[in-house]
C-alpha positions as a LaTeX table, in Angstrom:
\begin{tabular}{lrrr}
\hline
Residue & $x$ (\AA) & $y$ (\AA) & $z$ (\AA) \\
\hline
Unk1 & 98.48 & 120.83 & 84.12 \\
Unk2 & 96.82 & 117.43 & 84.36 \\
Unk3 & 97.21 & 115.08 & 87.27 \\
Unk4 & 99.45 & 112.66 & 85.37 \\
Unk5 & 101.75 & 115.51 & 84.34 \\
Unk6 & 101.90 & 116.71 & 87.93 \\
Unk7 & 102.67 & 113.18 & 89.12 \\
Unk8 & 105.45 & 112.83 & 86.53 \\
Unk9 & 107.01 & 116.14 & 87.60 \\
Unk10 & 106.80 & 115.19 & 91.26 \\
Unk11 & 108.28 & 111.76 & 90.50 \\
Unk12 & 111.27 & 113.40 & 88.81 \\
Unk13 & 111.71 & 115.70 & 91.80 \\
Unk14 & 111.46 & 112.77 & 94.23 \\
Unk15 & 114.13 & 110.91 & 92.22 \\
Unk16 & 116.45 & 113.93 & 92.32 \\
Unk17 & 115.89 & 114.30 & 96.07 \\
Unk18 & 116.30 & 110.55 & 96.63 \\
Unk19 & 112.92 & 110.29 & 98.36 \\
Unk20 & 112.29 & 106.57 & 97.88 \\
Unk21 & 109.07 & 106.35 & 99.89 \\
Unk22 & 107.46 & 109.31 & 98.13 \\
Unk23 & 108.55 & 108.01 & 94.75 \\
Unk24 & 107.03 & 104.62 & 95.52 \\
Unk25 & 103.64 & 106.15 & 96.42 \\
Unk26 & 103.67 & 108.41 & 93.35 \\
Unk27 & 104.38 & 105.42 & 91.11 \\
Unk28 & 101.48 & 103.51 & 92.69 \\
Unk29 & 99.15 & 106.47 & 92.10 \\
Unk30 & 100.28 & 106.84 & 88.51 \\
Unk31 & 99.83 & 103.11 & 87.89 \\
Unk32 & 96.34 & 103.18 & 89.44 \\
Unk33 & 95.34 & 106.09 & 87.18 \\
Unk34 & 96.75 & 104.42 & 84.07 \\
Unk35 & 95.08 & 101.11 & 84.93 \\
Unk36 & 91.73 & 102.86 & 85.36 \\
Unk37 & 92.15 & 104.57 & 81.96 \\
Unk38 & 92.90 & 101.21 & 80.35 \\
Unk39 & 89.95 & 99.60 & 82.11 \\
Unk40 & 87.64 & 102.34 & 80.84 \\
Unk41 & 89.21 & 102.23 & 77.38 \\
Unk42 & 90.22 & 105.88 & 77.43 \\
Unk43 & 93.51 & 107.60 & 76.70 \\
Unk44 & 92.93 & 110.15 & 79.44 \\
Unk45 & 90.66 & 110.22 & 82.50 \\
Unk46 & 88.33 & 113.10 & 83.32 \\
Unk47 & 88.93 & 115.04 & 86.55 \\
Unk48 & 85.99 & 113.23 & 88.11 \\
Unk49 & 87.43 & 109.81 & 87.22 \\
Unk50 & 90.86 & 110.83 & 88.52 \\
Unk51 & 89.24 & 111.91 & 91.76 \\
Unk52 & 87.50 & 108.55 & 92.05 \\
Unk53 & 90.82 & 106.72 & 91.69 \\
Unk54 & 92.56 & 108.99 & 94.22 \\
Unk55 & 89.69 & 108.56 & 96.67 \\
Unk56 & 89.90 & 104.79 & 96.31 \\
Unk57 & 93.67 & 104.81 & 96.88 \\
Unk58 & 93.28 & 107.04 & 99.94 \\
Unk59 & 90.54 & 104.83 & 101.38 \\
Unk60 & 92.68 & 101.70 & 100.90 \\
Unk61 & 95.52 & 103.32 & 102.82 \\
Unk62 & 93.22 & 104.49 & 105.61 \\
Unk63 & 91.78 & 100.98 & 105.91 \\
Unk64 & 95.30 & 99.55 & 106.03 \\
Unk65 & 96.28 & 102.08 & 108.69 \\
Unk66 & 93.34 & 100.97 & 110.84 \\
Unk67 & 94.32 & 97.30 & 110.43 \\
Unk68 & 97.97 & 98.00 & 111.30 \\
Unk69 & 96.94 & 99.97 & 114.40 \\
Unk70 & 94.65 & 97.14 & 115.52 \\
Unk71 & 97.48 & 94.63 & 115.02 \\
Unk72 & 99.99 & 96.83 & 116.88 \\
Unk73 & 102.34 & 97.12 & 113.89 \\
Unk74 & 103.84 & 100.53 & 114.63 \\
Unk75 & 106.41 & 100.17 & 111.83 \\
Unk76 & 103.64 & 99.79 & 109.23 \\
Unk77 & 101.47 & 102.46 & 110.90 \\
Unk78 & 104.13 & 105.12 & 110.26 \\
Unk79 & 104.56 & 104.02 & 106.64 \\
Unk80 & 100.78 & 104.10 & 106.05 \\
Unk81 & 100.48 & 107.58 & 107.61 \\
Unk82 & 103.26 & 108.87 & 105.34 \\
Unk83 & 101.52 & 107.38 & 102.27 \\
Unk84 & 98.20 & 108.97 & 103.28 \\
Unk85 & 99.87 & 112.39 & 103.56 \\
Unk86 & 101.34 & 112.04 & 100.07 \\
Unk87 & 98.04 & 110.94 & 98.49 \\
Unk88 & 96.22 & 113.82 & 100.20 \\
Unk89 & 98.50 & 116.31 & 98.41 \\
Unk90 & 96.66 & 115.43 & 95.19 \\
Unk91 & 93.15 & 115.49 & 96.65 \\
Unk92 & 90.93 & 118.59 & 96.64 \\
Unk93 & 90.72 & 120.56 & 99.89 \\
Unk94 & 88.62 & 118.59 & 102.39 \\
Unk95 & 85.41 & 120.08 & 103.76 \\
Unk96 & 85.27 & 120.87 & 107.46 \\
Unk97 & 82.67 & 119.08 & 109.57 \\
Unk98 & 80.67 & 122.33 & 109.83 \\
Unk99 & 80.64 & 122.82 & 106.03 \\
Unk100 & 79.66 & 119.20 & 105.60 \\
Unk101 & 76.85 & 119.50 & 108.15 \\
Unk102 & 75.41 & 122.45 & 106.17 \\
Unk103 & 75.46 & 120.41 & 102.96 \\
Unk104 & 73.80 & 117.48 & 104.79 \\
Unk105 & 71.02 & 119.74 & 106.12 \\
Unk106 & 70.44 & 121.32 & 102.69 \\
Unk107 & 70.32 & 117.92 & 100.98 \\
Unk108 & 67.87 & 116.51 & 103.55 \\
Unk109 & 65.61 & 119.50 & 102.89 \\
Unk110 & 65.98 & 119.13 & 99.09 \\
Unk111 & 64.96 & 115.47 & 99.02 \\
Unk112 & 62.33 & 115.90 & 101.74 \\
Unk113 & 63.78 & 113.21 & 103.98 \\
Unk114 & 62.22 & 112.81 & 107.40 \\
Unk115 & 63.34 & 109.46 & 108.81 \\
Unk116 & 66.15 & 106.92 & 108.69 \\
Unk117 & 64.16 & 105.11 & 106.00 \\
Unk118 & 65.19 & 107.96 & 103.66 \\
Unk119 & 68.90 & 107.37 & 104.34 \\
Unk120 & 69.61 & 105.92 & 100.88 \\
Unk121 & 67.85 & 108.77 & 99.12 \\
Unk122 & 69.88 & 111.36 & 101.06 \\
Unk123 & 73.20 & 109.55 & 100.61 \\
Unk124 & 72.54 & 109.15 & 96.88 \\
Unk125 & 71.94 & 112.88 & 96.54 \\
Unk126 & 74.78 & 114.06 & 98.78 \\
Unk127 & 77.74 & 111.92 & 97.69 \\
Unk128 & 78.11 & 113.48 & 94.20 \\
Unk129 & 78.20 & 116.92 & 95.85 \\
Unk130 & 81.05 & 116.04 & 98.24 \\
Unk131 & 82.96 & 113.55 & 96.10 \\
Unk132 & 86.63 & 113.61 & 97.06 \\
Unk133 & 86.06 & 116.44 & 99.51 \\
Unk134 & 84.74 & 114.39 & 102.43 \\
Unk135 & 85.06 & 110.92 & 103.89 \\
Unk136 & 82.00 & 108.78 & 103.15 \\
Unk137 & 81.83 & 107.37 & 106.68 \\
Unk138 & 81.72 & 110.90 & 108.15 \\
Unk139 & 78.94 & 111.87 & 105.70 \\
Unk140 & 77.03 & 108.73 & 106.67 \\
Unk141 & 77.41 & 109.52 & 110.40 \\
Unk142 & 76.21 & 113.12 & 109.96 \\
Unk143 & 73.22 & 112.08 & 107.84 \\
Unk144 & 72.21 & 109.50 & 110.44 \\
Unk145 & 72.49 & 112.08 & 113.22 \\
Unk146 & 70.32 & 114.55 & 111.31 \\
Unk147 & 67.67 & 111.99 & 110.37 \\
Unk148 & 67.39 & 110.65 & 113.92 \\
Unk149 & 66.58 & 114.08 & 115.42 \\
\hline
\end{tabular}
């Protein structure tokens, strides 16, 4: 079952259960996926493209959450947290920090990086491997830690 089909089924279920907030987030996700397909001129997105859209939507919500927390808007913080939980249901299982650290070490060895000057090379090689499975800022932090040792 494709992601759009899964979203449609979950939207129907949310309507039946009168879950307005969940329905709203699912509609936003579906719209984002359809807009991306239109933008790319395709009738259906590949799994990789769907993952890119989901990652972007998740990142937007996490950024919003940070802004709301900084502004002290507890009402919006709760709403953003709920939206993040819903979006994460459609994301692949996230890597643990230990698993991610292993991938970082392997990638550094593969590209022969030895200093922070090689940061771009390492990030360019690692991000396709962990796409959708890890937060980019965490990957960046781990790569910097490894290259500064």
